[in-house]
mmCIF file of C-alpha atoms in Angstrom:
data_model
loop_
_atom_site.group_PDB
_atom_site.id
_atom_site.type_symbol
_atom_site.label_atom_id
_atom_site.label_comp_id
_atom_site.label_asym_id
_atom_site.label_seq_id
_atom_site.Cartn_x
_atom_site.Cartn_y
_atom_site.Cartn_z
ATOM 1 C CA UNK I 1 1.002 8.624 16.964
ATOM 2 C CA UNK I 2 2.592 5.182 16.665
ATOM 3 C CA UNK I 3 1.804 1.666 18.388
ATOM 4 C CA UNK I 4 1.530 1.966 22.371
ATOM 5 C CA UNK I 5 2.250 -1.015 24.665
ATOM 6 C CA UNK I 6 -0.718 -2.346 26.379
ATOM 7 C CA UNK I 7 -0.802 -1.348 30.122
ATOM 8 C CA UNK I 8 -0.741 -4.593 32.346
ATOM 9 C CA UNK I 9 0.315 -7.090 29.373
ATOM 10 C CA UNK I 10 3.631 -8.162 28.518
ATOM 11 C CA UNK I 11 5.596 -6.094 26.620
ATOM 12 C CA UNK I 12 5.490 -7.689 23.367
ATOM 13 C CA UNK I 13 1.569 -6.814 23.516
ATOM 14 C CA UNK I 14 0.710 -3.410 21.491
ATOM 15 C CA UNK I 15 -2.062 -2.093 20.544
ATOM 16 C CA UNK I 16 -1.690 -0.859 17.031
ATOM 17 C CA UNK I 17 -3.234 2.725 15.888
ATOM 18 C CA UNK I 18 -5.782 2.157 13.332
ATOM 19 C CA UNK I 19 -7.438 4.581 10.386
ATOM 20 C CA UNK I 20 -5.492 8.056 9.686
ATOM 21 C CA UNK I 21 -2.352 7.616 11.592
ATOM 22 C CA UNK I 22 -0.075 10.677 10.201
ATOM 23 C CA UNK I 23 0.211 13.977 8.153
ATOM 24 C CA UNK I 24 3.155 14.551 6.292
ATOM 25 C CA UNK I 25 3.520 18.811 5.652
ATOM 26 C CA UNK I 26 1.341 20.886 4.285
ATOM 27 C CA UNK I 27 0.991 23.759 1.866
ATOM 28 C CA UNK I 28 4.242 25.940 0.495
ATOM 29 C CA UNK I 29 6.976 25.498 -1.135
ATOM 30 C CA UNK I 30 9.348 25.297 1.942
ATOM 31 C CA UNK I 31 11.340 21.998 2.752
ATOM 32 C CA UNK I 32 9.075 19.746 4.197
ATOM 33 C CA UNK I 33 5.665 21.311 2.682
ATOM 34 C CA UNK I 34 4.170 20.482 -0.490
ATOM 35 C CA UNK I 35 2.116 21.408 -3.096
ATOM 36 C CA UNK I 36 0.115 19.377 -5.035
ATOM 37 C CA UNK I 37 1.898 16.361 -4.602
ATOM 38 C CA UNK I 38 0.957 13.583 -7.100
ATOM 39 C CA UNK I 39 2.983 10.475 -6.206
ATOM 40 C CA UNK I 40 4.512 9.362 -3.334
ATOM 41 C CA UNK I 41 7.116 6.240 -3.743
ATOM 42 C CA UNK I 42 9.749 4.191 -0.443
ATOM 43 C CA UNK I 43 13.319 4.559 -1.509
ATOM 44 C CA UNK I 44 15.872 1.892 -0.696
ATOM 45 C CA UNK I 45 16.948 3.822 2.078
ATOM 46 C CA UNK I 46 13.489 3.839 3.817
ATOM 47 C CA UNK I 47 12.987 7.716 3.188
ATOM 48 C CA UNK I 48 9.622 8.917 0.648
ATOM 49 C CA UNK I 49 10.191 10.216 -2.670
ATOM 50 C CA UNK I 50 7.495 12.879 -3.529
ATOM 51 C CA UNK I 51 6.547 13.779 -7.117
ATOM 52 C CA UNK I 52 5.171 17.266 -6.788
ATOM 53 C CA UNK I 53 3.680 18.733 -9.567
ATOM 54 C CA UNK I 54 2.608 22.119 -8.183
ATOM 55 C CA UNK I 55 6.372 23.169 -6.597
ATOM 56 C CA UNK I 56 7.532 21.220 -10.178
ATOM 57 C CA UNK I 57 10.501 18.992 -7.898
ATOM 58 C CA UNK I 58 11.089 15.867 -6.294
ATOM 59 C CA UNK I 59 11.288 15.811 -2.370
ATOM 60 C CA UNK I 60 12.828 13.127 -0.245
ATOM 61 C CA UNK I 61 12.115 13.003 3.583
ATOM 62 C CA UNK I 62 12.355 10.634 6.070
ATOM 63 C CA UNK I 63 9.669 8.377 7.801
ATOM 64 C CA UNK I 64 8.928 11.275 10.334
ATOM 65 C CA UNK I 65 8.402 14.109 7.369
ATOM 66 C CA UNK I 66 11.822 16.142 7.638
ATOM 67 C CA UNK I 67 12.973 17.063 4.338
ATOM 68 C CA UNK I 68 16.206 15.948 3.530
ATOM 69 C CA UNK I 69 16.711 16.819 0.205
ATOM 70 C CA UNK I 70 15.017 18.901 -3.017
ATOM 71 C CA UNK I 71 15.750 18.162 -6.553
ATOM 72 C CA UNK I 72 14.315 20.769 -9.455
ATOM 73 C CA UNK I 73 16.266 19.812 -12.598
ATOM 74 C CA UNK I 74 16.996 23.313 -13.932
ATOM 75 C CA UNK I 75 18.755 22.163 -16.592
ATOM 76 C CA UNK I 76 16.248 21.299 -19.202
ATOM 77 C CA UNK I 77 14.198 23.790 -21.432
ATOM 78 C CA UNK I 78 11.195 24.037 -19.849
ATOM 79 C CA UNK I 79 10.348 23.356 -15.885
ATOM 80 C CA UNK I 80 11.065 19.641 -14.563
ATOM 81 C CA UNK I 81 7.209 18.794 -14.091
ATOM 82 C CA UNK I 82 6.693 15.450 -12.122
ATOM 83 C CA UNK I 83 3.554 13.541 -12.004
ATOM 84 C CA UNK I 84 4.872 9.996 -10.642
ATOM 85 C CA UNK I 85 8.060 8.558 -9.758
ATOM 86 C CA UNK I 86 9.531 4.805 -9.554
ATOM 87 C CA UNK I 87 12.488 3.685 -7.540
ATOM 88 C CA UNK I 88 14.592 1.093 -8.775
ATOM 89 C CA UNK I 89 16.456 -1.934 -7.314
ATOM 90 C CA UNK I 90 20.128 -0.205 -7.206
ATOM 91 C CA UNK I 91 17.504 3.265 -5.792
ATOM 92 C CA UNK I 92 17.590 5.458 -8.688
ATOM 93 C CA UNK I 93 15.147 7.556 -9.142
ATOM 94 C CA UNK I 94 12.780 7.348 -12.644
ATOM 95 C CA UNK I 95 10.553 10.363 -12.926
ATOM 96 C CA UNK I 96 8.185 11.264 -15.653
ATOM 97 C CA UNK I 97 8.460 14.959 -16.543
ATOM 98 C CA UNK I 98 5.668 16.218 -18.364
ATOM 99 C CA UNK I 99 7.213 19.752 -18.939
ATOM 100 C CA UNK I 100 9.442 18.311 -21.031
ATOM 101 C CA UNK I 101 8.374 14.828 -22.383
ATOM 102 C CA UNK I 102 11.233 12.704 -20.974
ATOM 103 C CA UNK I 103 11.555 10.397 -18.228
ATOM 104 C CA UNK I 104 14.577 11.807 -16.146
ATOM 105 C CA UNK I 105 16.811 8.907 -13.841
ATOM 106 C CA UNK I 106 18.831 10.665 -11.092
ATOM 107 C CA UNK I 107 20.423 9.244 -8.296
ATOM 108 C CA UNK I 108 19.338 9.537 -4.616
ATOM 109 C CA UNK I 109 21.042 12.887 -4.897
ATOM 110 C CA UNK I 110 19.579 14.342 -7.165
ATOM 111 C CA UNK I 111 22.554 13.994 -9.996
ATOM 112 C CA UNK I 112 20.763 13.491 -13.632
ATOM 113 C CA UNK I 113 22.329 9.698 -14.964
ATOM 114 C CA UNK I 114 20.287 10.105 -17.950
ATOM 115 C CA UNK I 115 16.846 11.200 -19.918
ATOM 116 C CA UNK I 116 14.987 9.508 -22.434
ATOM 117 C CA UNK I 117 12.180 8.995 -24.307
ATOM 118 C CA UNK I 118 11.955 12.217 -25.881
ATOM 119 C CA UNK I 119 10.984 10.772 -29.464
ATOM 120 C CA UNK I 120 8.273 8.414 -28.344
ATOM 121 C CA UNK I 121 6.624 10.453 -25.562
ATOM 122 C CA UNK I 122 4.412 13.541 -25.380
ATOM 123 C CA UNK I 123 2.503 13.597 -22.333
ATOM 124 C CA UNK I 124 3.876 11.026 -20.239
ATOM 125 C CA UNK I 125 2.134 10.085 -16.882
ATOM 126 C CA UNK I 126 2.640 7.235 -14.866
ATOM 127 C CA UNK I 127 5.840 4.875 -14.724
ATOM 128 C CA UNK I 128 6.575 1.432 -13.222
ATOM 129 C CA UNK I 129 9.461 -1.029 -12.940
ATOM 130 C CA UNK I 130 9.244 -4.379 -13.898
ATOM 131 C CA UNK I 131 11.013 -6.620 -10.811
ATOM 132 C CA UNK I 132 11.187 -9.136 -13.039
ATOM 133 C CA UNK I 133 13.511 -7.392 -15.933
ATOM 134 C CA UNK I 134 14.059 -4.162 -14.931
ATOM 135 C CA UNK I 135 11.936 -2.890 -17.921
ATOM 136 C CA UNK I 136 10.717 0.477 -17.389
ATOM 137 C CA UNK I 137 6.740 0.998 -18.376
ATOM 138 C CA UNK I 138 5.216 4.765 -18.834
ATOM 139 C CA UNK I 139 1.635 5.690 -19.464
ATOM 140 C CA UNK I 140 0.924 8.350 -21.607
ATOM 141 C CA UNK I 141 -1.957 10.791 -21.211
ATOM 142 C CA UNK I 142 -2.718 14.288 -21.750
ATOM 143 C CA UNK I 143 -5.542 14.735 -18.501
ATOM 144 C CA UNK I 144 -7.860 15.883 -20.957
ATOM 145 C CA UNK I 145 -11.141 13.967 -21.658
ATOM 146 C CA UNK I 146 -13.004 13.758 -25.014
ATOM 147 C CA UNK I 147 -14.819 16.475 -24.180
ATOM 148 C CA UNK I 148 -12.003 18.768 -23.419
ATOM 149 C CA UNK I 149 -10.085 17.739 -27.028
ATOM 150 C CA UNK I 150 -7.610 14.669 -25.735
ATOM 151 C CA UNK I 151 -5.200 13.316 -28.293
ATOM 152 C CA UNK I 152 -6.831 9.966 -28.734
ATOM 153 C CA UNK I 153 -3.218 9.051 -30.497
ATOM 154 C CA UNK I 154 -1.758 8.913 -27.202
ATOM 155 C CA UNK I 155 -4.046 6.778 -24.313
ATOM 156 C CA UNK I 156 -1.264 3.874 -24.421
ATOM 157 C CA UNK I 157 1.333 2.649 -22.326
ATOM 158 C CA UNK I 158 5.375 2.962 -23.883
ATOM 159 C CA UNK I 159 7.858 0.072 -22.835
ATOM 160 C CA UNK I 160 11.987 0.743 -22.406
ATOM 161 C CA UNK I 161 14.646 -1.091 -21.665
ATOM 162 C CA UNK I 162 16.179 -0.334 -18.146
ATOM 163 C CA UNK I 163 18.902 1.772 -19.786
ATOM 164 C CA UNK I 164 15.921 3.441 -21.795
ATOM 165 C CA UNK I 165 15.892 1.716 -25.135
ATOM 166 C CA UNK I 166 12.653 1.875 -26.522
ATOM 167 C CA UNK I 167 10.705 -1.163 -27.144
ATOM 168 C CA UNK I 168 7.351 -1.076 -27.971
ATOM 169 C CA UNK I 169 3.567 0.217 -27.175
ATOM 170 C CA UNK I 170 0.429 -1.146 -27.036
ATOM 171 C CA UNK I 171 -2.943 -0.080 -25.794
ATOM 172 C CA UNK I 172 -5.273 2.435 -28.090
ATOM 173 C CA UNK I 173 -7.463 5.028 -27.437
ATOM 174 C CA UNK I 174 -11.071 2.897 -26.608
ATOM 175 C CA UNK I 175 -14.026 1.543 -24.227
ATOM 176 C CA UNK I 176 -13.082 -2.112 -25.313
ATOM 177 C CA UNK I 177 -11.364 -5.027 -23.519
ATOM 178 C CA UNK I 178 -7.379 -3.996 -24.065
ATOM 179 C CA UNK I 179 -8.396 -0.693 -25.247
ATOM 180 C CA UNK I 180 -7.597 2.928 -22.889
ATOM 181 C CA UNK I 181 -9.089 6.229 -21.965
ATOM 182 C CA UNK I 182 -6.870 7.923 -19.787
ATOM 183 C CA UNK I 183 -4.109 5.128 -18.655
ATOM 184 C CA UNK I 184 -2.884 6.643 -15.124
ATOM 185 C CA UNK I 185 -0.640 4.653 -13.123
ATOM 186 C CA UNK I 186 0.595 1.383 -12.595
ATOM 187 C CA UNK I 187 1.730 -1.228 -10.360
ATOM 188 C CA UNK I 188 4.094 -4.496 -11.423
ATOM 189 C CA UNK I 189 4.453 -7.638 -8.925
ATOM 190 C CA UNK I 190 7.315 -9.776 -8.239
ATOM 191 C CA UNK I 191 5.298 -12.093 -10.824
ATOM 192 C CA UNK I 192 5.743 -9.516 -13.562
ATOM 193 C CA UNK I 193 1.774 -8.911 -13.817
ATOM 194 C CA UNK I 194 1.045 -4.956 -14.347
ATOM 195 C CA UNK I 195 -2.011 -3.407 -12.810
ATOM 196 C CA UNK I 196 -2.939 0.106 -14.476
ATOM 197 C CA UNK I 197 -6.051 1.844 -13.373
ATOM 198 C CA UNK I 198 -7.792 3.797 -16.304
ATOM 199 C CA UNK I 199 -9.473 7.199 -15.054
ATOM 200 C CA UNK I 200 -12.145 7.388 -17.670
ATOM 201 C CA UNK I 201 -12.900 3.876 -18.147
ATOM 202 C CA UNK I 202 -13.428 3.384 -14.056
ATOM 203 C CA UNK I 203 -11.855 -0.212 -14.271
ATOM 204 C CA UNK I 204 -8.172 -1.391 -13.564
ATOM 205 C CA UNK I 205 -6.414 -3.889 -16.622
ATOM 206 C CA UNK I 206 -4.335 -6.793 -15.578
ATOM 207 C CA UNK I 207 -1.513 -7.735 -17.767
ATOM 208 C CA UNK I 208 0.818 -10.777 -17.649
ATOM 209 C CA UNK I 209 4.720 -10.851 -17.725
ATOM 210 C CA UNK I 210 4.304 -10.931 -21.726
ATOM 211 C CA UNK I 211 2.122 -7.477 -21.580
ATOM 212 C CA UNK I 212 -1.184 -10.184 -22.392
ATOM 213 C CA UNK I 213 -4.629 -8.960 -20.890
ATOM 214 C CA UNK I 214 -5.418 -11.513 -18.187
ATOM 215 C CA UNK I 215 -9.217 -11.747 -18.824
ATOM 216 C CA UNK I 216 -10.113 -13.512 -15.438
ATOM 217 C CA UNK I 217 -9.697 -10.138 -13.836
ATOM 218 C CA UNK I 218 -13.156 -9.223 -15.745
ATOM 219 C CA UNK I 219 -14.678 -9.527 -12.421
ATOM 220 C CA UNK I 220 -12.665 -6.305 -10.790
ATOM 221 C CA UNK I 221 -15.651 -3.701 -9.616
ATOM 222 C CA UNK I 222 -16.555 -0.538 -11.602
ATOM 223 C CA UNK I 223 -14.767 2.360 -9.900
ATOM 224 C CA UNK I 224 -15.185 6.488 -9.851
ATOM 225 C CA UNK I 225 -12.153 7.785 -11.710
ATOM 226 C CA UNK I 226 -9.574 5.549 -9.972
ATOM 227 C CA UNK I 227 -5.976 6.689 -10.209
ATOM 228 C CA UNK I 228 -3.379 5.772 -7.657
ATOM 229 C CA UNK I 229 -2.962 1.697 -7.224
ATOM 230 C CA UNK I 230 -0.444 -0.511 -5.305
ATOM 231 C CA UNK I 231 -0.728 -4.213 -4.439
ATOM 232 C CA UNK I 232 0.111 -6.223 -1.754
ATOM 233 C CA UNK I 233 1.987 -9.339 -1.269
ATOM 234 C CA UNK I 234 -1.722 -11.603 -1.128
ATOM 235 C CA UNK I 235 -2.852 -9.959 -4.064
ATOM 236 C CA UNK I 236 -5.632 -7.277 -2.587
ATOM 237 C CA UNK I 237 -5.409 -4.293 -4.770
ATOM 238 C CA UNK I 238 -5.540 -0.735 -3.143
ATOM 239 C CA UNK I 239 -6.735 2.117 -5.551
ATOM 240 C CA UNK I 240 -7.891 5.981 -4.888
ATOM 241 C CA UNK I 241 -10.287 7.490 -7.025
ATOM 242 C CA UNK I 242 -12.766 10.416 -7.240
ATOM 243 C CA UNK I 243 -14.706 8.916 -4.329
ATOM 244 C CA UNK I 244 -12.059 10.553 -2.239
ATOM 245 C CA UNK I 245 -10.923 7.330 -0.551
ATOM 246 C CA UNK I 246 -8.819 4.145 -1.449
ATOM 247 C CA UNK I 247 -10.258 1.117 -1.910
ATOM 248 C CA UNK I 248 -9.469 -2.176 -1.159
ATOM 249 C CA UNK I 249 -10.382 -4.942 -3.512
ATOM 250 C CA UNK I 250 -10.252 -8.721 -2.415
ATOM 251 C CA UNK I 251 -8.518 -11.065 -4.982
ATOM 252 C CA UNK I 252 -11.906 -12.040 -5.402
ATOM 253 C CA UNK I 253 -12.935 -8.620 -6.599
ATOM 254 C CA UNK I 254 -15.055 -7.825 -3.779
ATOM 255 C CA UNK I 255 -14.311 -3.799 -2.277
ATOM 256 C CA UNK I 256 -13.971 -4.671 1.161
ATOM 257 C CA UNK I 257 -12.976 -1.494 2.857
ATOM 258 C CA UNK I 258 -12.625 2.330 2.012
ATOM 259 C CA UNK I 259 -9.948 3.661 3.694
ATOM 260 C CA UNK I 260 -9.224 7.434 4.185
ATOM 261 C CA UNK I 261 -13.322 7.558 3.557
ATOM 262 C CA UNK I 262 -14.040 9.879 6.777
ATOM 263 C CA UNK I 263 -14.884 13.442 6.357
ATOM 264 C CA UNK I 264 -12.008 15.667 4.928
ATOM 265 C CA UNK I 265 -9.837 12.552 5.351
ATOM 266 C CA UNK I 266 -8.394 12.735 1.532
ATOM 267 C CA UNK I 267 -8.993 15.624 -0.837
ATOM 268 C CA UNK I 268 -8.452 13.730 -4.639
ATOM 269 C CA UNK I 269 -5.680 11.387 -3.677
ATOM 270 C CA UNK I 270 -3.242 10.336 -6.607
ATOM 271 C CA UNK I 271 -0.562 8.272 -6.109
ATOM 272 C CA UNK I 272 -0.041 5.614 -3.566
ATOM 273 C CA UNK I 273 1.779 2.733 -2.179
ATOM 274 C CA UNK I 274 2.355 0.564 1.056
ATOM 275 C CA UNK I 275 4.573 -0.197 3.530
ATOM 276 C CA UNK I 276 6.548 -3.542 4.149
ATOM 277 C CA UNK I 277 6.009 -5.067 7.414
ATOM 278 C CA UNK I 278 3.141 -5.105 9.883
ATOM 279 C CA UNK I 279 1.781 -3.009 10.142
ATOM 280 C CA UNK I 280 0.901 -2.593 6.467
ATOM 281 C CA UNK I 281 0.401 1.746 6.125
ATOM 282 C CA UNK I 282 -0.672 2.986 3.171
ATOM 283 C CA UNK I 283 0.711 6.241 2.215
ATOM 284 C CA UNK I 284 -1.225 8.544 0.041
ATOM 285 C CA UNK I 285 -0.005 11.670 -2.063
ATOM 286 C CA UNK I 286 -3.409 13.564 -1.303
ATOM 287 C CA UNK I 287 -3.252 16.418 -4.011
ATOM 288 C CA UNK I 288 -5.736 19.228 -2.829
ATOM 289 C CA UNK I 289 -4.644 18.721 0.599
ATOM 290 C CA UNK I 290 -1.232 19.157 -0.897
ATOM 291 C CA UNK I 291 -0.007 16.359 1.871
ATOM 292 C CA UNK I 292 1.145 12.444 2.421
ATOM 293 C CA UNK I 293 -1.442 10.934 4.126
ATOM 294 C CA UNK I 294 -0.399 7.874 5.750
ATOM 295 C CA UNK I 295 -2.974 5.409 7.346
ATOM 296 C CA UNK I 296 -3.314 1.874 8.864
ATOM 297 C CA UNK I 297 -5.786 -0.541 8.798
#
């Protein structure tokens, strides 16, 4: 795989591979292999951070899929049980552990700095950090639906410090404009505005730097489940959902491609993000493949 130079044409002149460019493992628990992998974040050092539910760790590997290193927190009560991870500026590592209603920050390897948000959280989900501040956002939600007896108390998003300090919440269980059902994950620019896609509403909320709804993103399309979002530099928004694909959205709010959308291309992707550069990839934590997909435009 990679970007060939033209035959013939100076050598300056590639042609770049488009569509599904790379696996990354498969499924098993052995280093480099995965199973049912949930997020999938860039460290500062240019290697992947996988949040992998199923195996209940966080791998790191480099760009080419060798595993360099395994972290399984064995310390705690219950199982370390990741469903996304967020890397910050000075490339800790924020995880949100389910099995044990924390958020655990370790170091790149693998050494637990500190816990928290035991007394606020009960099913935490997704987590973001703010560029801006450092502040540290977490959604909270149980993966049940109505129908399956969710704890309406607890569709909202939590707010720390970067230390872990609690701050405050906001969101309630709803169908309105501001309200939640099923917050999943997030994204924050450089401008501070936080994109979180909702998996039973099928929409994605846009919040400003203060945490305010930004209502001129009304115009976003109806989705199928989404989950997984990232956004690039000119603002087009990239979200998997239930469709089995991801889906770019124009600033305008227009879908304008569906990516991963051949057959058996992505089996219920979850968590994603892009690549700096051109370029762009967009690498995909595709859970019932229980792989990184990584794919170009």
């Amino acid at each position: 795989m990679g970007n060939d130079v033209l035959p013939g044409c100076p050598q300056d002149t590639t042609v770049i591979n488009k569509g599904l460019v790379k696996t990354i493992g498969k499924e098993g628990s052995e280093p480099g292999n995965f199973k049912e992998p949930w997020a999938v974040k860039i460290d500062r050092n240019g290697d992947y951070v996988v949040a992998e539910r199923g195996n209940k760790r966080l791998q790191v590997t480099d760009r080419d899929g060798n595993s360099k290193k395994i972290f399984e927190f064995t310390e705690f009560d219950e199982p370390f049980c990741p469903t996304d991870v967020a890397v910050s500026a000075d490339n800790l590592y924020f995880s949100t552990d389910t099995g044990n209603s924390q958020i655990v920050v370790s170091d790149e390897d693998g050494n637990v700095i500190r816990c928290f948000g035991q007394n606020e959280l009960k099913y935490p989900f997704g987590i973001a950090i703010s560029p801006v501040n450092g502040d540290i956002y977490v959604t909270e939600w149980d993966g049940k639906t109505e129908r399956t007896g969710t704890d309406t108390d607890r569709h909202l998003i939590r707010k720390y410090t970067h230390e872990g300090k609690y701050i405050s919440s906001f969101g309630s269980h709803g169908y309105d404009e501001g309200e939640l059902r099923a917050p999943c994950y997030m994204h924050i620019d450089q401008q501070g505005y936080l994109y979180l896609t909702e998996f039973q509403n099928n929409r994605i909320q846009v919040r400003d730097a203060n945490d305010q709804l930004i209502p001129e993103f009304r115009n976003l399309p109806t989705l199928h489940a989404p989950s997984g979002i990232a956004v690039s530099d000119n603002k087009y928004i990239y979200v998997s959902d239930l469709d089995d694909c991801v889906k770019k959205i124009a600033p305008s709010g227009q879908v304008v491609s569906r990516i991963g959308s051949g057959e058996g291309e992505l089996k219920r992707p979850q968590g994603l993000t892009l690549t700096k550069g051109t370029p762009t990839k967009i690498m995909v934590a595709d859970r019932k493949s229980h792989c990184i997909k990584v794919f170009v435009e």
